[in-house]
Amino acid sequence: MKELVLPLTKEQVKDLKAGDSVLLSGVILTARDCAHRRITEMINKGEKLPFDIDGAVIYYAGPCPSKPGMASGSCGPTTSARMDSFAPALLDMGLGAIIGKGEMCSEVAIALKRNCSVYFAAIGGAGAIYGSNIKKSECIAFPDLLSEAVYRLEVEKFPLVVAMDCHGGNIYR
């Protein structure tokens, strides 16, 4: 088990291999389908994004409302393939890593390799566990999208598996 603290360095990413188990700590952003469409529209219009994409980690998830005393409610991954059309461009803009569930397309694999980035798989059905690893949650963009807004999460020992590495390794193949 590798314990990693964000932001990730390119050296750390190069050391990761498909199948490695990791515990990730630091700041990650959430963004699902609606947020990705809006991000892409902003990029296409030449508008400045409301957050820095360079080196960021995007978790394909939407946190549920928190219970008293908790930073977040359940926060499980959504199907990553729904972001296949958005991911390569964001990776080319400097996105450091992706977190989601399930296989992503070959164009994403090529973009991960080209940009020395990594795709981490989260466990589907383990949203309550992920929610308990969130220490702070703040909506930072597109609040009108509710749970699909972009949230800034501070996570501690977030359990993940390297699904696709920057060397072409892929646990789904």
CSV table of C-alpha atoms in Angstrom, one decimal:
chain,number,residue,atom,x,y,z
A,1,MET,CA,0.0,0.0,0.0
A,2,LYS,CA,1.4,3.3,-1.1
A,3,GLU,CA,0.5,6.5,0.9
A,4,LEU,CA,0.5,9.6,-1.4
A,5,VAL,CA,0.1,13.2,-0.4
A,6,LEU,CA,-1.2,15.6,-3.1
A,7,PRO,CA,-0.1,17.3,-5.2
A,8,LEU,CA,1.5,14.4,-7.0
A,9,THR,CA,4.9,14.9,-8.6
A,10,LYS,CA,5.7,13.5,-12.1
A,11,GLU,CA,8.2,11.2,-10.3
A,12,GLN,CA,5.5,9.8,-8.1
A,13,VAL,CA,3.2,9.2,-11.1
A,14,LYS,CA,6.0,7.4,-13.0
A,15,ASP,CA,6.4,5.1,-10.0
A,16,LEU,CA,2.8,4.0,-10.0
A,17,LYS,CA,1.8,0.8,-11.8
A,18,ALA,CA,-1.7,-0.4,-12.7
A,19,GLY,CA,-2.9,-2.5,-9.8
A,20,ASP,CA,-1.1,-0.6,-7.1
A,21,SER,CA,-3.2,0.1,-4.0
A,22,VAL,CA,-2.9,3.7,-2.7
A,23,LEU,CA,-4.1,5.8,0.2
A,24,LEU,CA,-4.4,9.4,-1.2
A,25,SER,CA,-4.4,12.5,1.1
A,26,GLY,CA,-4.8,16.1,0.2
A,27,VAL,CA,-7.1,18.2,-1.9
A,28,ILE,CA,-9.2,16.8,-4.8
A,29,LEU,CA,-12.1,18.3,-6.8
A,30,THR,CA,-15.4,16.6,-7.7
A,31,ALA,CA,-16.9,17.0,-11.2
A,32,ARG,CA,-19.5,14.9,-12.9
A,33,ASP,CA,-21.1,15.1,-16.4
A,34,CYS,CA,-22.9,18.4,-16.0
A,35,ALA,CA,-19.8,20.1,-14.6
A,36,HIS,CA,-17.6,18.7,-17.3
A,37,ARG,CA,-20.0,20.1,-20.0
A,38,ARG,CA,-19.9,23.5,-18.4
A,39,ILE,CA,-16.1,23.4,-18.0
A,40,THR,CA,-15.8,22.5,-21.7
A,41,GLU,CA,-18.1,25.3,-22.7
A,42,MET,CA,-16.0,27.8,-20.7
A,43,ILE,CA,-12.8,26.5,-22.3
A,44,ASN,CA,-14.3,26.7,-25.8
A,45,LYS,CA,-15.4,30.3,-25.1
A,46,GLY,CA,-11.9,31.2,-23.8
A,47,GLU,CA,-13.3,31.9,-20.3
A,48,LYS,CA,-11.2,31.5,-17.2
A,49,LEU,CA,-12.1,28.4,-15.1
A,50,PRO,CA,-13.2,29.1,-11.5
A,51,PHE,CA,-10.4,26.7,-10.3
A,52,ASP,CA,-6.9,25.8,-11.3
A,53,ILE,CA,-6.9,22.6,-13.5
A,54,ASP,CA,-3.1,22.4,-13.5
A,55,GLY,CA,-2.0,19.5,-11.2
A,56,ALA,CA,-5.6,19.1,-10.0
A,57,VAL,CA,-7.2,15.7,-9.2
A,58,ILE,CA,-10.8,15.3,-10.3
A,59,TYR,CA,-13.0,12.7,-8.7
A,60,TYR,CA,-16.0,11.7,-10.8
A,61,ALA,CA,-18.4,12.0,-7.9
A,62,GLY,CA,-21.1,14.1,-6.3
A,63,PRO,CA,-21.1,14.3,-2.5
A,64,CYS,CA,-24.4,13.7,-0.7
A,65,PRO,CA,-25.4,16.2,2.0
A,66,SER,CA,-23.5,15.6,5.3
A,67,LYS,CA,-24.9,14.4,8.6
A,68,PRO,CA,-24.3,16.6,11.7
A,69,GLY,CA,-20.6,16.5,12.6
A,70,MET,CA,-19.5,15.2,9.2
A,71,ALA,CA,-17.7,17.0,6.4
A,72,SER,CA,-19.6,15.1,3.8
A,73,GLY,CA,-22.2,12.5,3.2
A,74,SER,CA,-21.7,9.4,1.1
A,75,CYS,CA,-19.4,10.2,-1.9
A,76,GLY,CA,-19.1,7.2,-4.2
A,77,PRO,CA,-17.6,7.2,-7.7
A,78,THR,CA,-19.7,7.5,-10.9
A,79,THR,CA,-19.0,5.7,-14.1
A,80,SER,CA,-15.8,7.2,-15.6
A,81,ALA,CA,-16.6,6.4,-19.2
A,82,ARG,CA,-19.2,9.1,-19.2
A,83,MET,CA,-16.3,11.6,-19.1
A,84,ASP,CA,-14.3,9.9,-21.9
A,85,SER,CA,-15.0,12.8,-24.3
A,86,PHE,CA,-13.8,15.4,-21.8
A,87,ALA,CA,-10.8,13.8,-20.1
A,88,PRO,CA,-8.1,14.0,-22.9
A,89,ALA,CA,-8.5,17.8,-23.2
A,90,LEU,CA,-8.3,18.4,-19.5
A,91,LEU,CA,-5.3,16.1,-19.2
A,92,ASP,CA,-3.6,18.1,-21.9
A,93,MET,CA,-4.4,21.3,-19.9
A,94,GLY,CA,-2.4,19.8,-17.0
A,95,LEU,CA,-5.0,17.8,-15.0
A,96,GLY,CA,-2.8,15.6,-12.7
A,97,ALA,CA,-5.1,12.6,-12.1
A,98,ILE,CA,-8.6,11.2,-12.4
A,99,ILE,CA,-10.5,9.2,-9.9
A,100,GLY,CA,-13.6,7.2,-10.9
A,101,LYS,CA,-15.1,3.8,-11.5
A,102,GLY,CA,-14.8,1.5,-14.5
A,103,GLU,CA,-12.8,1.4,-17.7
A,104,MET,CA,-12.0,4.5,-19.7
A,105,CYS,CA,-11.4,4.6,-23.5
A,106,SER,CA,-8.1,4.3,-25.4
A,107,GLU,CA,-8.0,8.1,-26.0
A,108,VAL,CA,-7.8,8.6,-22.3
A,109,ALA,CA,-5.1,6.0,-21.9
A,110,ILE,CA,-3.1,7.8,-24.6
A,111,ALA,CA,-3.6,11.2,-22.9
A,112,LEU,CA,-2.5,9.7,-19.5
A,113,LYS,CA,0.7,8.5,-21.1
A,114,ARG,CA,1.3,11.7,-23.1
A,115,ASN,CA,0.8,13.8,-19.9
A,116,CYS,CA,2.4,11.5,-17.3
A,117,SER,CA,-1.0,11.3,-15.4
A,118,VAL,CA,-2.8,8.5,-13.7
A,119,TYR,CA,-6.4,7.2,-13.4
A,120,PHE,CA,-7.3,5.8,-10.0
A,121,ALA,CA,-10.3,3.5,-9.5
A,122,ALA,CA,-12.5,4.0,-6.5
A,123,ILE,CA,-14.7,1.2,-5.3
A,124,GLY,CA,-18.3,1.3,-6.4
A,125,GLY,CA,-20.8,0.9,-3.5
A,126,ALA,CA,-18.3,2.2,-1.0
A,127,GLY,CA,-19.6,5.8,-0.9
A,128,ALA,CA,-20.1,5.8,2.9
A,129,ILE,CA,-16.4,4.8,3.4
A,130,TYR,CA,-15.2,7.5,1.0
A,131,GLY,CA,-17.5,10.1,2.7
A,132,SER,CA,-15.9,9.2,6.1
A,133,ASN,CA,-12.4,10.0,4.6
A,134,ILE,CA,-13.5,13.5,3.6
A,135,LYS,CA,-12.3,16.0,6.2
A,136,LYS,CA,-13.6,19.2,4.6
A,137,SER,CA,-16.0,19.9,1.7
A,138,GLU,CA,-16.7,23.2,0.0
A,139,CYS,CA,-18.6,24.0,-3.2
A,140,ILE,CA,-16.3,26.1,-5.4
A,141,ALA,CA,-18.1,26.2,-8.8
A,142,PHE,CA,-21.5,25.8,-10.4
A,143,PRO,CA,-23.6,25.6,-7.2
A,144,ASP,CA,-26.8,25.5,-9.3
A,145,LEU,CA,-25.8,22.0,-10.3
A,146,LEU,CA,-26.3,20.9,-6.7
A,147,SER,CA,-24.6,17.5,-6.1
A,148,GLU,CA,-23.0,17.8,-9.6
A,149,ALA,CA,-21.4,21.1,-8.7
A,150,VAL,CA,-17.6,21.2,-8.3
A,151,TYR,CA,-16.6,20.6,-4.7
A,152,ARG,CA,-13.2,21.0,-3.2
A,153,LEU,CA,-12.6,18.1,-0.8
A,154,GLU,CA,-9.8,17.6,1.7
A,155,VAL,CA,-9.4,13.8,1.9
A,156,GLU,CA,-7.3,11.6,4.2
A,157,LYS,CA,-6.2,8.1,3.3
A,158,PHE,CA,-8.7,7.8,0.5
A,159,PRO,CA,-8.4,4.1,-0.6
A,160,LEU,CA,-7.8,3.7,-4.4
A,161,VAL,CA,-6.3,1.4,-7.0
A,162,VAL,CA,-4.2,2.5,-9.9
A,163,ALA,CA,-6.5,1.6,-12.8
A,164,MET,CA,-4.5,3.1,-15.7
A,165,ASP,CA,-0.9,4.3,-15.3
A,166,CYS,CA,1.3,6.6,-17.4
A,167,HIS,CA,3.1,3.6,-18.9
A,168,GLY,CA,0.0,2.1,-20.6
A,169,GLY,CA,-0.8,-0.3,-17.8
A,170,ASN,CA,-4.5,-1.0,-17.4
A,171,ILE,CA,-6.2,-3.2,-14.9
A,172,TYR,CA,-9.2,-3.6,-17.2
A,173,ARG,CA,-7.2,-5.2,-20.0
